[in-house]
Amino acid sequence: GDRGSRREGGAQVRARPAPDYEAVTTQVPPTTTPEPPVKPLLGELTVTGSSPDSLSLSWTVPQGQFDHFLVQYKNGDGQPKAVRVPGHEDGVTISGLEPDHKYKMHLYGFHDGQRQGPASATGVTAAEEETPSPAEPSTEAPEPPEEPLLGELTVTGSSPDSLSLSWTVPRGHFDAFTVQYKDRDGRPQVVRVGGEESEVTVRGLEPGRKYKMHLYGLHGGRRVGPASTLGLTAVTTQVPPTTTPEPPVKPLLGELTVMGSSPDSLSLSWTVPQGQFDHFLVQYKNGDGQPKAVRVPGHEDGVTISGLEPDHKYKMHLYGFHDGQRQGPATATGVTEPSTEAPEPPEEPLLGELTVTGSSPDSLSLSWTVPRGHFDAFTVQYKDRDGRPQVVRVGGEESEVTVRGLEPGRKYKMHLYGLHGGRRVGPASTLGLTGCRTLSLFCSVPDALPSEPPGAPRLVELAVAAVTSDSVHLSWMVAQGPFDSFLVQYRDEQGQPQAVPVGGDLREVTISGLAPARKYKFLLFGVQDAKRHGPLSADAKTRPWGLQTHVFTGPRHKTSAPGELTVTGVTPDSVGLSWTVPQGKFDSFVVQYKDRHGQPRVVPVAADQREATIGGLEPHRKYRFLLYGLTGGKQLGPITAEGTTAPEEDAPAPWQAATGAPDTPGGPRLGELAVTDSTPDSLRLAWTVARGPFDSFVVQYWDADRQPQALLVGGDQHVVHVSGLEPSTAYKFFLYGLHEGKRLGPVSTEGTTGS
């Protein structure tokens, strides 16, 4: 009967007829020494076909027979995969692959516990058919009809001179089909079939011969396919029977059982109490509810269905086919195992603040932040002039919207909700006032945003004072105050909103960590008694990396000039810098360098400092540092210096080091480190020196973003004020002493900022 093809464990294997030397054994023992068994030889591996998710392989065995074969390859994630194939097969179809992807296949043969091979071949899966996006306008009307899809070709029966074929058309309709094959002399033969047919019997074949059949569908003058399969014609009997043959036993389908499971597969087994089927078909529905079918040869009594979803219930149906008739189904239910790696529960998103960023007589522009996570969508809700609720829906990737169709000169309370997993988070709320139309008789408020009440704090003139490749220095004025604090908002390179708080006594800030050659819009808010005023806005474009030298926003300040930049000391993860100012005074300094990934980094330094320790560096690596001076909104410099960090020390890194410093006989030695004062954003550290002197000290710690920070302190000082910290946060500090180029320590302590 037909041995056809089968799919097992995500692979479809092709059978070949058993070799002729498997004859009946004789009853008489041989009188001579038997020939030693022929050792099998592995031939060549060939890729014979491809689809978007599979590759068909074929191989030769020039001599003998293997017990089984193993096909090995790596999937799209680089994970090794293996498919086992019985030794009587000479081909397999590997499925579950990615479209338009190159795979290297390795074939091994196994015999008597020994492995031969590999034979290797490279194949590329077909590209997935692309359908035009509905959003793209078509130059031709009307829309073309849906492209028909050719399914699987199956051998449903055989005789000494014919093969019966059957196929499926999962989608659409073909005008006609052609079946192609080669005759005994290698000449191609074609059988044409009408488009309404789904089966045909190909006659005039040779008995006991293997044929490869190819099915093509014809549609609109184009050929689709092929779908291919192997079939074997029956062998003719040489002697006609002298008696009436017994009628063949009709096969019976028994029970289907789930024998085992994994996170992505179920192993099935079944019984056939009587007779033998030509082939079986296992049907089930995948996780999306789409029907799937796996064909299994009639001599098998089990199969492993792979490509399933973890922790999912599947109902399996088994059908048996014999002489074109179907029996069954036998049914069984199995559950795949849970995945070994439980997915982390998704982080609950957090809704930030809602702000009015602009207004007109009939609209309000709103902006908001999402400090954590991601929402599926947003809704803005408000009430119209008649008190009826109105809703504006916004996509989850947006963080601003303009609400139109409002009344001029009217106050609106806006409520923002975030939608996540069917749940509503919020609201964040704010008040907005639409402007007046010119010459309106019904508007009693001035145009644009509402004016502040008399005596309220008021911001004026937000300006861009200086720019570098990855930072912007902003300054502003306060017409009327005071403010408790300020808030600068902008969007980063990924479009995510960022907020930088600034103390109420400051009138400038450097926003660092920006992308080179990129335009940013900054919004400044003043905060007083928990109420926000503003915003003012300013646009700035960062400079390309390497082009910021001697570029200023105004004329050069003749009374200020940075002097020389010097490397004063190195450790495996830091470089100490020192500089002079021959004349004038600077408002602040900026040190720039590139990290190990080539990304620019900026370290701001206070105006009264003449040295800095740049931490978080790589051991035994050369760095180039650029120092700029900022004065009166202008940028001077750079002056440059190069330094190489020390090789990795055997001592533990400061982040794992224990308290207490090694006692160097006769040398300087650190005493104790302690936190002596705290505020919500700073901690004061003090230390003692058991034996001195030290040239300088370094205080190291992790900031709230888990980035290493380092502060250089003069050798005559034993106190440092660490600012810019997060409220109610625990920090661990490490103190090192530097003496004649060597680093001693650390001693450590912990402190928590106030709430």
Short mmCIF file of C-alpha atoms in Angstrom, two decimals, residues 7-10 256-270 282-287 294 296 301-317 331-338:
data_model
loop_
_atom_site.label_atom_id
_atom_site.label_comp_id
_atom_site.label_asym_id
_atom_site.label_seq_id
_atom_site.Cartn_x
_atom_site.Cartn_y
_atom_site.Cartn_z
CA ARG A 7 4.39 14.82 9.58
CA GLU A 8 5.96 13.96 12.92
CA GLY A 9 7.13 16.36 15.61
CA GLY A 10 6.86 19.33 13.29
CA LEU A 256 -6.60 7.30 20.90
CA THR A 257 -4.49 8.06 23.99
CA VAL A 258 -2.29 11.02 25.04
CA MET A 259 0.97 9.36 26.15
CA GLY A 260 3.03 12.42 27.13
CA SER A 261 3.35 16.19 26.96
CA SER A 262 5.86 19.05 27.01
CA PRO A 263 5.29 22.84 26.97
CA ASP A 264 5.02 22.77 23.14
CA SER A 265 3.98 19.22 22.20
CA LEU A 266 1.65 16.26 22.87
CA SER A 267 2.56 12.62 22.15
CA LEU A 268 -0.31 10.49 20.86
CA SER A 269 -0.73 6.71 20.51
CA TRP A 270 -3.56 4.62 19.08
CA VAL A 282 -4.82 13.88 13.24
CA GLN A 283 -6.92 17.04 13.42
CA TYR A 284 -6.95 19.75 16.14
CA LYS A 285 -7.27 23.51 16.54
CA ASN A 286 -4.29 25.71 17.35
CA GLY A 287 -4.25 28.51 19.95
CA VAL A 294 -1.15 16.13 10.52
CA VAL A 296 0.66 9.88 9.44
CA ASP A 301 0.68 3.82 15.68
CA GLY A 302 1.78 7.10 17.22
CA VAL A 303 2.92 10.67 16.52
CA THR A 304 4.18 13.72 18.44
CA ILE A 305 2.33 16.95 17.59
CA SER A 306 4.67 19.91 18.14
CA GLY A 307 4.40 23.69 17.81
CA LEU A 308 1.71 23.90 20.52
CA GLU A 309 1.24 26.55 23.24
CA PRO A 310 2.23 25.93 26.89
CA ASP A 311 -0.45 25.13 29.50
CA HIS A 312 -3.17 24.81 26.85
CA LYS A 313 -5.91 22.18 26.45
CA TYR A 314 -6.16 20.51 23.00
CA LYS A 315 -8.81 18.11 21.71
CA MET A 316 -7.26 15.66 19.23
CA HIS A 317 -9.28 13.76 16.60
CA THR A 331 -10.85 11.44 20.27
CA ALA A 332 -8.63 12.33 23.22
CA THR A 333 -7.93 15.51 25.18
CA GLY A 334 -4.46 16.54 26.37
CA VAL A 335 -2.98 19.56 28.16
CA THR A 336 0.52 20.84 27.38
CA GLU A 337 2.82 21.48 30.34
CA PRO A 338 3.26 25.03 31.68
#
